XYZ file of C-alpha atoms in Angstrom:
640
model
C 56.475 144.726 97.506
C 53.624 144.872 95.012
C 51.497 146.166 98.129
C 53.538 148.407 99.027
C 53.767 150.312 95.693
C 49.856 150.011 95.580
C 50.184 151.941 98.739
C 52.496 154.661 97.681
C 50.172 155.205 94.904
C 47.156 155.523 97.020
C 45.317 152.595 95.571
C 43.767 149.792 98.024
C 45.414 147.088 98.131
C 44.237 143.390 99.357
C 46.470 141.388 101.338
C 44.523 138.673 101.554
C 45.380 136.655 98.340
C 49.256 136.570 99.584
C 47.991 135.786 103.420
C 45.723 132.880 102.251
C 49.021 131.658 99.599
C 51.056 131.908 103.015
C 48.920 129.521 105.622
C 48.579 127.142 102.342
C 52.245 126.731 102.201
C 52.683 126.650 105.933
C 49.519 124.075 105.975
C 51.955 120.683 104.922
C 55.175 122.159 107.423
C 53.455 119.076 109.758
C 54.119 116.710 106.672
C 57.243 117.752 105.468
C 58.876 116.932 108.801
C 56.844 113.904 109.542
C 58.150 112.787 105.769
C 61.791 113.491 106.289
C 60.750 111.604 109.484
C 60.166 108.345 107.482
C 62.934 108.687 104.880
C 65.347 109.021 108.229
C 63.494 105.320 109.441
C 62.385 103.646 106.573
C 64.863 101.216 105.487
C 67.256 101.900 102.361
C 66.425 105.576 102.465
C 63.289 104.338 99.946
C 61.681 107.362 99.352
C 58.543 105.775 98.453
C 58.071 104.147 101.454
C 58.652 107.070 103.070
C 56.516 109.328 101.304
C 53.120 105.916 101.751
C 53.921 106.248 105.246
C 53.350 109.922 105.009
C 49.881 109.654 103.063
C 47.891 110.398 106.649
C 49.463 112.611 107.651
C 49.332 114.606 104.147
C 45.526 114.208 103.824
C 45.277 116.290 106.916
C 47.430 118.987 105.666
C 45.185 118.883 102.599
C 42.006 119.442 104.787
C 44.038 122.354 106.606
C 45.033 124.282 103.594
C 41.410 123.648 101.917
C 40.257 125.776 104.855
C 42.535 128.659 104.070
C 40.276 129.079 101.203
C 37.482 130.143 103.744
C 35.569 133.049 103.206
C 35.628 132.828 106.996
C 39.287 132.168 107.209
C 40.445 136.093 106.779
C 38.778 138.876 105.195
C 40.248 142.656 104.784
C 39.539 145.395 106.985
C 40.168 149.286 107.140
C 43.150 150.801 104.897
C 45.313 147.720 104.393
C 44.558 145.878 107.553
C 42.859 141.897 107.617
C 41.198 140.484 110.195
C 41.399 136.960 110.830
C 38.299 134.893 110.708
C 37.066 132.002 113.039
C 38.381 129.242 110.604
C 41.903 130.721 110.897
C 42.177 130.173 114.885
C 40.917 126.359 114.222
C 43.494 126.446 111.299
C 46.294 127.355 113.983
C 45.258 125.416 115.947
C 45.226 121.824 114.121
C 48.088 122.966 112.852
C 50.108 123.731 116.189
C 48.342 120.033 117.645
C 50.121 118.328 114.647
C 52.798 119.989 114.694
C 53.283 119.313 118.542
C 52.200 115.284 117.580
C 55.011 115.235 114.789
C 57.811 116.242 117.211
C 56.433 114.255 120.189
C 56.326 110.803 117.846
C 60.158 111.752 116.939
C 61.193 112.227 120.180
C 59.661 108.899 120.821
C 61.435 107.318 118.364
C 64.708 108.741 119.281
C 64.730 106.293 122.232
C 64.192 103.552 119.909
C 67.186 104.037 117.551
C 71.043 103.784 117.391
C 73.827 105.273 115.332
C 73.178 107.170 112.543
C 69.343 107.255 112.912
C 69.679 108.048 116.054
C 71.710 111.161 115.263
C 69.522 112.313 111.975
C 66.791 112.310 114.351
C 68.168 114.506 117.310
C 69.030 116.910 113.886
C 65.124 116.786 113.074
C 64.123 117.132 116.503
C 66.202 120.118 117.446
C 65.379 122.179 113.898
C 61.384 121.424 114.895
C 61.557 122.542 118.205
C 63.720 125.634 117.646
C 61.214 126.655 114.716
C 58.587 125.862 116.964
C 60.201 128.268 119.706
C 60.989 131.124 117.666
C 58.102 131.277 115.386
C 55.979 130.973 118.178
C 57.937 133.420 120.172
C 58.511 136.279 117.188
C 54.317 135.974 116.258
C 53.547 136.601 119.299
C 56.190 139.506 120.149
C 54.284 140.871 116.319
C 51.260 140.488 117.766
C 51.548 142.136 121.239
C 53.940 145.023 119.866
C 52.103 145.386 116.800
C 55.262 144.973 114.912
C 54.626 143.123 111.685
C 58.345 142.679 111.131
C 58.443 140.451 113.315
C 55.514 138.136 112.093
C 56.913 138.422 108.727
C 60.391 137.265 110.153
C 59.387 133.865 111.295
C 59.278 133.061 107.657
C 62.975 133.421 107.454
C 63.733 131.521 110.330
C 61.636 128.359 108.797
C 63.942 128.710 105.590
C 67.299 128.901 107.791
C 65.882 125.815 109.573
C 65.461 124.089 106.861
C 67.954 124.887 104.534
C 69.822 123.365 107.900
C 68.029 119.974 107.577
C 69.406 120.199 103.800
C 72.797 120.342 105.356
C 72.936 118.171 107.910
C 71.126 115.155 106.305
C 72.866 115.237 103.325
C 76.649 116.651 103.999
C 78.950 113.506 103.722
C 80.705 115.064 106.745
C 78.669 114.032 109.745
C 78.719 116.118 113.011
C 76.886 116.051 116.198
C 73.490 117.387 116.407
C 74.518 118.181 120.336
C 77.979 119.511 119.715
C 76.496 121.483 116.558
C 73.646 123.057 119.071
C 76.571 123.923 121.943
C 78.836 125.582 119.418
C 76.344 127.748 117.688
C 74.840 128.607 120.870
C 78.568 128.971 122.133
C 79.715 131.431 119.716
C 76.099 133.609 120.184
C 76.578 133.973 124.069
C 80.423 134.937 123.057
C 79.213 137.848 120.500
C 76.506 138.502 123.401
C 78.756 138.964 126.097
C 81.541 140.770 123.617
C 79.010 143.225 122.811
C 77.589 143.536 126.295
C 80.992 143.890 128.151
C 82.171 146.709 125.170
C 79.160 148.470 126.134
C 79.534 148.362 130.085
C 83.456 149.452 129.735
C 82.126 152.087 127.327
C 80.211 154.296 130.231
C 82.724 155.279 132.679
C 85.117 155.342 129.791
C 83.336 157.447 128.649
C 83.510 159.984 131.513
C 87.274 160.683 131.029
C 87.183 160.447 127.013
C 85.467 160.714 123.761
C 82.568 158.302 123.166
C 84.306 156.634 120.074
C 87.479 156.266 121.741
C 85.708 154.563 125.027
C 83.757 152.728 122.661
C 87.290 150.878 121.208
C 88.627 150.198 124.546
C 86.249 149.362 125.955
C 85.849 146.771 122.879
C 89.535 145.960 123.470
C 89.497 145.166 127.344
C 85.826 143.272 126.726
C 87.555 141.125 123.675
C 90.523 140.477 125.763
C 88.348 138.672 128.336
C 85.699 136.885 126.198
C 88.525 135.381 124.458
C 89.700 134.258 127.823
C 86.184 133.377 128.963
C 86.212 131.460 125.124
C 88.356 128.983 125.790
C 87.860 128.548 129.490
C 83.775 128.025 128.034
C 84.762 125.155 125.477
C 86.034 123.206 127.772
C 83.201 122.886 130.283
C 80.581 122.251 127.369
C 82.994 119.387 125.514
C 83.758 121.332 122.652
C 87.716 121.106 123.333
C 88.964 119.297 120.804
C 92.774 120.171 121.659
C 92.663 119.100 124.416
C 91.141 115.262 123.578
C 93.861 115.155 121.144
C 96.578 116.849 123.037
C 95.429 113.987 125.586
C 95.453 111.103 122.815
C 99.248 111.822 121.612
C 100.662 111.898 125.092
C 99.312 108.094 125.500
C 100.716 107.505 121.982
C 103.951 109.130 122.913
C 104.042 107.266 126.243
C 103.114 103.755 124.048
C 106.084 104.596 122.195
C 108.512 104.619 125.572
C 107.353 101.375 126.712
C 107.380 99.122 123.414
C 110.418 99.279 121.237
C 109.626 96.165 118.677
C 107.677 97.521 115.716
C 104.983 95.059 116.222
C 104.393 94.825 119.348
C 103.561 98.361 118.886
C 101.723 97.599 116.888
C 99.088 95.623 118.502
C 99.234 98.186 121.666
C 98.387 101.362 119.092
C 95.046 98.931 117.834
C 93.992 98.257 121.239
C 94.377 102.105 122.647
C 92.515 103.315 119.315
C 89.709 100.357 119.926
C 89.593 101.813 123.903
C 89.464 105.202 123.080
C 86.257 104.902 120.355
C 84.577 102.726 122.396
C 84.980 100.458 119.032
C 84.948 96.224 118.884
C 88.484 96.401 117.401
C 91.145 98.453 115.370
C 93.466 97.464 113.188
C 96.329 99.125 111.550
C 97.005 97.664 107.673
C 100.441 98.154 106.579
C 101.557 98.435 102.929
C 102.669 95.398 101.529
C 103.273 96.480 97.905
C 100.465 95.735 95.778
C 98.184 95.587 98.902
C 97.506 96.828 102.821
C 97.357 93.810 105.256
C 96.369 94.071 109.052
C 95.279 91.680 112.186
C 92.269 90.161 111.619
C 91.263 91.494 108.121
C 91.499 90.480 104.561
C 93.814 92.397 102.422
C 93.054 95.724 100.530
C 94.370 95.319 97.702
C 96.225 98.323 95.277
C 94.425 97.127 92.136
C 90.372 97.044 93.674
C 88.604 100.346 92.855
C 87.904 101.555 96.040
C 91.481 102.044 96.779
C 92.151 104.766 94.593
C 88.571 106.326 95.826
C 90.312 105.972 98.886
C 93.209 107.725 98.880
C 90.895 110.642 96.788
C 89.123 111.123 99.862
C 91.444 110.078 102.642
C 88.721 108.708 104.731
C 85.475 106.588 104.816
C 82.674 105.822 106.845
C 79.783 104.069 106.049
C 77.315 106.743 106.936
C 79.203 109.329 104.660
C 78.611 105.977 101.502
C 75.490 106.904 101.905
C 75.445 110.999 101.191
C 78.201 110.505 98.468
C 77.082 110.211 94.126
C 77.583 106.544 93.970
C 80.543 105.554 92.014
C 82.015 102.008 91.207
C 85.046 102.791 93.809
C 82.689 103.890 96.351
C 80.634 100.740 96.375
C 83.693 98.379 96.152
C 84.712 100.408 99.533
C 81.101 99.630 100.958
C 81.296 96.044 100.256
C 84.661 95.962 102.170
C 83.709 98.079 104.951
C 80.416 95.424 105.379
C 82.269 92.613 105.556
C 84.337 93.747 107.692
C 81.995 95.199 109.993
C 84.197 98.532 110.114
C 83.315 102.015 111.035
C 85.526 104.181 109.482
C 88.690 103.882 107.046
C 91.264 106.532 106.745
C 94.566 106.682 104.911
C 97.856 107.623 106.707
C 99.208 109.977 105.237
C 95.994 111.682 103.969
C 95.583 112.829 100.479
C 98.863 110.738 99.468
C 98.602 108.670 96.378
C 100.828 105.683 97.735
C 99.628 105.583 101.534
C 102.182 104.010 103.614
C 98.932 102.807 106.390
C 95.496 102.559 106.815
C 93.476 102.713 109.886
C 90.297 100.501 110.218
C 88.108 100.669 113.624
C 84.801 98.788 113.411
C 81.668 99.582 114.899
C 81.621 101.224 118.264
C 79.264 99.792 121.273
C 76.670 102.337 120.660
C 76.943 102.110 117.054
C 77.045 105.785 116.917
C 78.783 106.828 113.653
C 82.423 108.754 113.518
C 81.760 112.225 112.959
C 83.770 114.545 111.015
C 85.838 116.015 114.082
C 86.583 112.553 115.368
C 87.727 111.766 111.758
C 90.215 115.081 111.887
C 91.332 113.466 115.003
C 92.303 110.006 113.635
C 94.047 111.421 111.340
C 96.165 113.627 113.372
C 96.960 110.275 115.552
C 97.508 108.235 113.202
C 100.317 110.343 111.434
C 101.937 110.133 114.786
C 101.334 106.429 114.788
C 102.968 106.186 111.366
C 105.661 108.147 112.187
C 106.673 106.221 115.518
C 105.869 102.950 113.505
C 108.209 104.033 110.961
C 111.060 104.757 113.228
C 110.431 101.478 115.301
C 110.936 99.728 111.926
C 114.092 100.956 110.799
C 115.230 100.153 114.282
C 113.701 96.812 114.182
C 115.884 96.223 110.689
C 119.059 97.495 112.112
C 119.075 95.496 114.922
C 118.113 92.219 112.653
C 120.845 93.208 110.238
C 123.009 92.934 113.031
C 121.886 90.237 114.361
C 121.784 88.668 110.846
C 125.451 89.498 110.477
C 126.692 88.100 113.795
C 124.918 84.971 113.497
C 126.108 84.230 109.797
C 129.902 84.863 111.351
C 129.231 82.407 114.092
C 127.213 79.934 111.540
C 130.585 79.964 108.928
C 132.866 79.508 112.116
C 130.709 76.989 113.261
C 129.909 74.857 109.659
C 133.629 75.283 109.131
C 134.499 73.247 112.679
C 131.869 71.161 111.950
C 132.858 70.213 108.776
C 136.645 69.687 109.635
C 134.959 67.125 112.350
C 133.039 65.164 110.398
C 134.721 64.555 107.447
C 136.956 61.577 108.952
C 133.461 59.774 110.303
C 132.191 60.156 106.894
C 135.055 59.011 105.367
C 135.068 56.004 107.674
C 131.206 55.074 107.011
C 132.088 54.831 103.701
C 134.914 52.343 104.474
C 132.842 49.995 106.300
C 129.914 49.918 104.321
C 128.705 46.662 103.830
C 131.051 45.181 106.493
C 128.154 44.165 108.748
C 125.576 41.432 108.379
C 122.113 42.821 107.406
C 119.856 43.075 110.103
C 122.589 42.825 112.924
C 122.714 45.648 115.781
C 125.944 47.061 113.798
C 124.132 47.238 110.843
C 121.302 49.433 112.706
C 123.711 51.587 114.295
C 125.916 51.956 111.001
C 122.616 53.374 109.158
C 121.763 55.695 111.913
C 125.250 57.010 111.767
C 125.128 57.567 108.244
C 121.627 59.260 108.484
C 123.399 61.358 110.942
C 126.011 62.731 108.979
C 123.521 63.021 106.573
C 121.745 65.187 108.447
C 124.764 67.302 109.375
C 125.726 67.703 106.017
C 122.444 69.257 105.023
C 122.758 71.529 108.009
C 126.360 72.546 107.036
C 124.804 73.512 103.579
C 122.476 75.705 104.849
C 124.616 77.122 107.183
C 127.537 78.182 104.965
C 125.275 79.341 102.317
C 123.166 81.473 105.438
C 126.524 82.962 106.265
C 127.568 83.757 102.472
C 127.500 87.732 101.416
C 125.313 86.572 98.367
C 125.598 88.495 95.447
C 122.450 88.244 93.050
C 123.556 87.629 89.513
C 120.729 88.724 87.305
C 120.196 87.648 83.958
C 117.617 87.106 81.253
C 115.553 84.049 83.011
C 112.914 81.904 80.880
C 109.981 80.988 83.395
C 108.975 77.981 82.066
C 112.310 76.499 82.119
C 112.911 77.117 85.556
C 109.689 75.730 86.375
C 110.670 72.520 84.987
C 113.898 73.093 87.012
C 111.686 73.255 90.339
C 109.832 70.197 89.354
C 112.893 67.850 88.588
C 114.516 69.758 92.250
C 111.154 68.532 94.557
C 109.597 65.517 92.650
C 111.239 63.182 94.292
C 110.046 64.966 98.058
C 106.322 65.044 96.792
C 106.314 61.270 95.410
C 107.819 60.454 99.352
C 105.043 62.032 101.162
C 102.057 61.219 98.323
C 101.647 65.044 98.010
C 100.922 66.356 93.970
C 102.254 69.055 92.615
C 101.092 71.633 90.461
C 103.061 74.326 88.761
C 101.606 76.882 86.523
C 104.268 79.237 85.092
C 101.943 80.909 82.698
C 103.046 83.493 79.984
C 104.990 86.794 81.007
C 107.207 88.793 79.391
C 111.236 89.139 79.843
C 112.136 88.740 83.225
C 115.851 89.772 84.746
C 116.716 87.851 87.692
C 119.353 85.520 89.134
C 117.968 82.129 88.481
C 120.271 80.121 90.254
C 118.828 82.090 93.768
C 114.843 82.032 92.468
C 115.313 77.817 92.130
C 116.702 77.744 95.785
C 113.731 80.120 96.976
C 110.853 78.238 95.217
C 112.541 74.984 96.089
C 112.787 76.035 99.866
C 109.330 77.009 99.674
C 107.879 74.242 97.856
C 109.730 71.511 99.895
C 108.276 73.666 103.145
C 104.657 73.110 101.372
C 105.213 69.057 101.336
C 106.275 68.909 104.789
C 103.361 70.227 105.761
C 101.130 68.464 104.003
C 98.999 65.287 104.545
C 99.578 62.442 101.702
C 96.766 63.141 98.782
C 96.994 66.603 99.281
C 97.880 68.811 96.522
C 100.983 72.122 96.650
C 100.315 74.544 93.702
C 102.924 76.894 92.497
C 101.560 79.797 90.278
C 103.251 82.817 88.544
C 101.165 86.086 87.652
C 101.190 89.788 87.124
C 99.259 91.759 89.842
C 100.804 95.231 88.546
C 102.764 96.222 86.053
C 106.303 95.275 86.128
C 105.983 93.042 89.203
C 106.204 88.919 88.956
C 104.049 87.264 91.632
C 104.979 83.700 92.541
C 102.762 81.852 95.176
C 103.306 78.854 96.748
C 99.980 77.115 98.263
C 99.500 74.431 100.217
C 96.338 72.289 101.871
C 98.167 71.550 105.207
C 98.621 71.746 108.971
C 99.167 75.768 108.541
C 101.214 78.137 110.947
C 99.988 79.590 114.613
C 99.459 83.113 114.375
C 101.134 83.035 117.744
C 104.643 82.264 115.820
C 103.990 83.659 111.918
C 106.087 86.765 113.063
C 109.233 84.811 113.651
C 109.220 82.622 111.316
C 111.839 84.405 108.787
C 114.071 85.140 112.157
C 116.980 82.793 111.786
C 117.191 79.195 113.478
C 113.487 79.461 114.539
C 111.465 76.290 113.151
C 107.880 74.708 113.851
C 108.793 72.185 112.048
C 107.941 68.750 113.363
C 106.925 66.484 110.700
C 108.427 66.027 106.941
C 111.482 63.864 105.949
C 113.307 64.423 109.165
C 112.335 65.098 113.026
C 112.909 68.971 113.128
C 113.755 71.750 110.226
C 116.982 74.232 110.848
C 114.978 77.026 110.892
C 117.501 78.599 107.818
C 114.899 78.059 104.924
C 112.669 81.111 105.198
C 115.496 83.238 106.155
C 117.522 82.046 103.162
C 114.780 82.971 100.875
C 113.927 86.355 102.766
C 117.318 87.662 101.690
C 117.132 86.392 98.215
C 113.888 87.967 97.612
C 115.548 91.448 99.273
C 118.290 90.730 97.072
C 115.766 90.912 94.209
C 114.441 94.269 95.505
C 110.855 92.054 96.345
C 108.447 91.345 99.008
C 107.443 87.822 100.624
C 104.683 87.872 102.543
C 102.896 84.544 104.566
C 99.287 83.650 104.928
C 98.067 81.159 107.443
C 95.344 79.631 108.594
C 95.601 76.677 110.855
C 94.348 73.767 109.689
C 93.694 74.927 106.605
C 96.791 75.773 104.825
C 99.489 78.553 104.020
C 100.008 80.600 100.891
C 103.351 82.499 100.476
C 103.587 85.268 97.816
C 106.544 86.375 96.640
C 106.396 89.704 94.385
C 109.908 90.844 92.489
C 110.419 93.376 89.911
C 110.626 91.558 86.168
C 113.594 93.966 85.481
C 116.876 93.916 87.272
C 119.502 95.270 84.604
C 120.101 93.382 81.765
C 123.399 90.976 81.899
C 124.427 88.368 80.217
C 122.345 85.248 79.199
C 121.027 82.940 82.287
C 121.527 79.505 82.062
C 117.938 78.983 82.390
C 117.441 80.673 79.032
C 115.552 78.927 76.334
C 117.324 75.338 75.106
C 120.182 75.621 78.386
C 120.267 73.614 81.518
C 121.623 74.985 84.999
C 124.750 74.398 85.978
C-alpha cells in the first residue's frame, strides 16, 4: 500500500525492505511445521519438549533468514522492479530441501503411529503438501505470466493453511483428515461442474433467447443434475453418512424383532455397537437412581463431577479431554474413561439433565479415535436403542406383574391346602412328643418329622405373605430403633453360623415409612448375607444419604457371592441358589418379598456380586412418604 501511494506520487519507491521482511518470515515455515510436528509426538503435549526437539531444526532457519540480509540476496532495479541476487536462489533452495525433509520425516512417522497421532499427523501432512503444491504452483504461474498477483497470493494460501492447522488440532470435535480432504474437494468439483454445465447449457440457449435468460436455465437444468450427480458422488467417495446410519437402524430395528426380553436386548444392542466400531466392547449403563450401571463397568455415579459435565456436553472422548479448558468435571470424566479403557461416552437423550442411558464403547482395534460424525451417529442410534429398550421394559413389567399376580393366586390357594393338611400332623407331633426313647429309630424319625413341618410352616409364611395385596403403612420411623429391631430379629442366625454383625444406622433426619415392611426387608436381606457366609466372616448393615431426600441402606457381605449367569433372576419368584445356610435349599420368595416392599416404598434395590468375594445390596427409598400417624418404632415404643 505504502508503495503504491509512493508510486502515484511519482516518488521511487524500494521494495526491498518489505521483500527481505517477507523471506525472513517465510525462513522458520520449515520449523514451525517440524515444531507442531513434535508437540503432535512428544508425550503429554509438553511443549517444551517439543520446542528442544525443534532447536536443529530452528538454527537452520536462523542461518536462512540471516542470509536474507544479503546485499547479494536482492537489490532494486529499474522503476520499482528488484532483481533477485545469487544468495536468494540458495535461500530457496535450502529452504524448499527442508521443507521437502520436514514432510518426508512426517510421512515417515505416520506409519509409525496409531489413533489420534496418527490422525493429527495425516492433518499436518496434507496442509504441508497442499501449501507446498499451490505456492509452488501460483509462484511459478507469477513468474512465467508475469503476474505478481499471483506471487503475492501464495501468502494467503499459507495463512488459510494454517489458520486450518489452528482448527483441526485444537477443535474438541475431531474429524477425518481424509473425509475432511474428500468433502472440500467434493463440494469444489460440485461448484466446478455447476458452473461449467450453466455455461455449456448457456450457448445454444442462447441461440433461441436472451443471454440472461439462457444464462438462468441453463443454471437451472445444470443445478438440477449436479445435485443429482451430488449425491450419487458421496456415496462412491464414503461421505454418505445416511446411508451408514439408515443401514445401522434397520439392524437395530431387526434386533428389536428377534429379542423381546429387555435384557437380552440388551446384551445384543452392546455386541452390534462393539461390531460395528470395530471396538473391544460396548456397554449400555442404565439409570439406577443416584447412578448409571452397565456389564462390565463400575458405576457412574449422579453425585461425581463429571456427570453433570456430562450431560453439559452430551458426549466424551478422550481425544476431545485433551482440546477442552480443563475443569474439575472434565478430569473426573478422564479418570473414568482411563480406567475403563473407553473410547467415547455419550448420554441418551443428549443435552437432558436426568439421562435415562449412557453409551460406553472402549477402544477400537486400530485405536483410531471417534470422530465427530461417528459421535452424531451414536447418538442418533442410541435414541433408537433407548426408545426400543424402553418399550421392551414396560413389556417386560407387564408381563411380570402378571405373572406376579397369577403366581401369588396359586401360592394363597396352595398355602391355604397346605395348611388345612398339615395342621392335624402338627397337632399330632405335639401329642407324642416325648413318647419315644431317646436315641431310638422313632425318636429320629419323630425329629425329622417335626423339622419337616417346620420347614413347611416357614414356607406357608412366605407364601401367604408373597400372595398378600400389601398395603404400605407409612409412619414416622426412628432408625436407630429399628436397627436394634433387626439385631434382636437375626442375632440368633449370625451366633448359629459364627458370622458378626455390624449395623451402623447413623444420624438422618425424619424418615416416613412403614416399619413393620423395612424390618422384614432388612431381615430378609441380612439373614440372605449369613447364609452365605463362611463362619468368622463379618455382614455390615449401613444407612446413608447419597442425595437429598433419599435413605440408602446396604447390606454387605464377605461370602460365596452370586453367578452373573443367574443375578438377573434372582428377584423372579421361586428362583433360589441357595444351597447352604440353616436348611438344604431357600424358597426363592425372599428377594421377591423385599422387591415389592421397596416398590411399595417408591425405591430402588439394586445387587452387586462378585463371586467369591461377596455381594452388596443397596436399597435407596425416599425419607418422605406422607406423614401418618406415629410408628411403633418411634422413640421409647416396641413393635408389635
Amino acid at each position: 500500500m505504502l508503495a503504491g501511494a509512493a508510486r502515484d506520487r511519482g516518488e521511487p519507491a524500494d521494495l526491498s525492505l518489505w521483500f527481505r521482511s517477507n523471506a525472513i518470515v517465510a525462513s522458520f515455515a520449515p520449523w514451525g511445521v517440524w515444531f507442531l510436528k513434535n508437540a503432535i509426538l512428544v508425550a503429554d503435549r509438553d511443549g517444551k519438549k517439543a520446542f528442544l526437539g525443534s532447536l536443529p531444526i530452528l538454527g537452520i532457519c536462523l542461518f536462512l533468514a540471516g542470509l536474507c540480509l544479503s546485499d547479494s540476496f536482492v537489490y532494486p532495479g529499474a522503476g520499482f522492479l528488484l532483481h533477485r541476487g545469487s544468495v536468494y536462489f540458495a535461500h530457496a533452495l535450502i529452504g524448499i530441501v527442508l521443507y521437502l525433509l520436514t514432510a518426508i520425516q512426517i510421512v515417515r512417522q505416520l506409519q509409525e503411529h496409531r489413533g489420534i497421532r496418527r490422525l493429527e499427523l495425516q492433518y499436518l501432512a496434507l496442509s504441508c503438501g497442499i501449501v507446498g503444491l499451490l505456492v509452488a504452483v501460483f509462484n511459478g504461474l507469477g513468474n512465467l505470466l508475469q503476474i505478481r498477483t499471483l506471487n503475492r497470493a501464495s501468502i494467503f494460501v499459507v495463512f488459510a493453511a494454517y489458520l486450518f492447522m489452528a482448527w483441526a488440532l485444537a477443535n474438541h470435535r475431531i474429524f477425518n483428515a481424509r473425509h475432511v480432504l474428500a468433502a472440500v474437494g467434493h463440494r469444489i468439483a460440485v461448484v466446478g461442474a455447476l458452473a461449467s454445465s450453466a455455461w455449456i447449457l448457456s450457448l445454444p440457449l442462447g441461440q433461441v433467447m436472451s443471454d440472461t435468460a439462457a444464462w438462468v436455465v441453463g443454471t437451472a437444468l445444470g443445478g438440477t443434475m449436479v445435485f443429482w450427480l451430488d449425491q450419487k458422488t458421496r456415496d462412491w467417495i464414503g461421505l454418505g453418512d445416511e446411508r451408514l446410519l439408515a443401514s445401522l437402524r434397520s439392524e437395530v430395528i431387526h434386533l428389536s424383532q428377534l429379542e423381546a426380553g429387555s435384557h437380552r436386548l440388551t446384551v445384543e444392542f452392546e455386541r452390534l455397537l462393539a461390531l460395528r466400531h470395530h471396538a473391544a466392547f460396548a456397554s449400555i449403563l442404565s439409570n439406577r437412581g443416584n447412578s448409571y450401571v452397565g456389564r462390565g463397568l463400575a458405576e457412574l455415579s449422579t453425585t461425581r463431577p463429571g456427570f453433570t459435565t456430562l450431560c453439559e456436553t452430551a458426549w466424551i472422548t478422550p481425544e476431545s479431554l485433551q482440546r477442552r479448558r480443563p475443569t474439575t468435571g472434565l478430569e473426573d470424566l478422564g479418570v473414568f474413561l482411563r480406567k475403563h479403557g473407553l473410547a467415547v461416552l455419550i448420554t441418551v437423550p443428549r443435552d437432558s439433565p436426568a439421562p435415562s442411558l449412557l453409551v460406553a464403547i472402549g477402544t477400537k482395534d486400530n485405536e483410531w479415535p471417534f470422530t465427530y460424525p461417528e459421535i452424531q451417529r451414536l447418538q442418533n442410534i442410541a435414541e433408537l436403542m433407548d426408545s426400543i429398550l424402553t418399550r421392551s421394559r414396560l413389556t417386560d413389567q407387564a408381563a411380570m406383574q402378571a405373572r406376579m399376580e397369577h403366581l401369588a393366586m396359586m401360592s394363597r390357594g396352595l398355602a391355604h391346602d397346605l395348611k388345612n393338611l398339615i395342621t392335624p400332623v402338627s397337632s399330632f407331633l405335639v401329642h407324642t412328643e416325648g413318647r419315644y426313647a431317646a436315641g431310638s429309630a422313632e425318636a429320629e424319625v419323630h425329629a425329622a418329622a417335626r423339622r419337616s413341618i417346620r420347614i413347611m410352616t416357614e414356607y406357608l409364611r412366605e407364601a401367604l405373605f408373597f400372595s398378600e395385596r400389601l398395603e404400605a403403612r407409612f409412619e414416622t420411623i426412628d432408625l436407630p430403633r429399628l436397627f436394634q429391631r433387626v439385631r434382636e430379629a437375626t442375632a440368633a442366625r449370625a451366633a448359629g453360623r459364627g458370622v458378626s454383625l455390624v449395623l451402623t444406622p447413623g444420624t438422618h433426619g425424619p424418615l416416613i415409612a412403614d416399619g413393620v415392611l423395612l424390618l422384614r426387608v432388612l431381615a430378609n436381606l441380612i439373614n440372605n448375607a449369613i447364609d452365605a457366609s463362611d463362619p468368622g466372616r463379618i455382614v455390615t448393615v449401613v444407612a446413608g444419604t447419597k442425595r437429598p431426600g433419599w435413605l440408602q441402606l446396604q447390606v454387605t457381605d464377605e461370602g460365596r457371592g452370586i453367578a452373573p449367569a443367574v443375578i438377573d433372576r434372582i428377584f423372579d419368584p421361586y428362583f433360589t441358589t441357595k444351597e447352604f445356610g440353616e436348611e438344604v435349599r431357600g424358597f426363592g420368595l425372599g428377594l421377591t418379598i423385599s422387591q415389592k416392599i421397596v416398590q411399595l416404598h417408591g425405591g430402588t434395590i439394586v445387587v452387586k456380586s462378585e463371586p467369591g468375594r461377596g455381594t452388596a445390596v443397596t436399597i435407596e427409598i425416599p425419607t418422605v412418604q406422607g406423614r401418618l400417624p406415629a410408628s411403633p418404632f418411634a422413640m421409647g415404643s416396641s413393635p408389635s
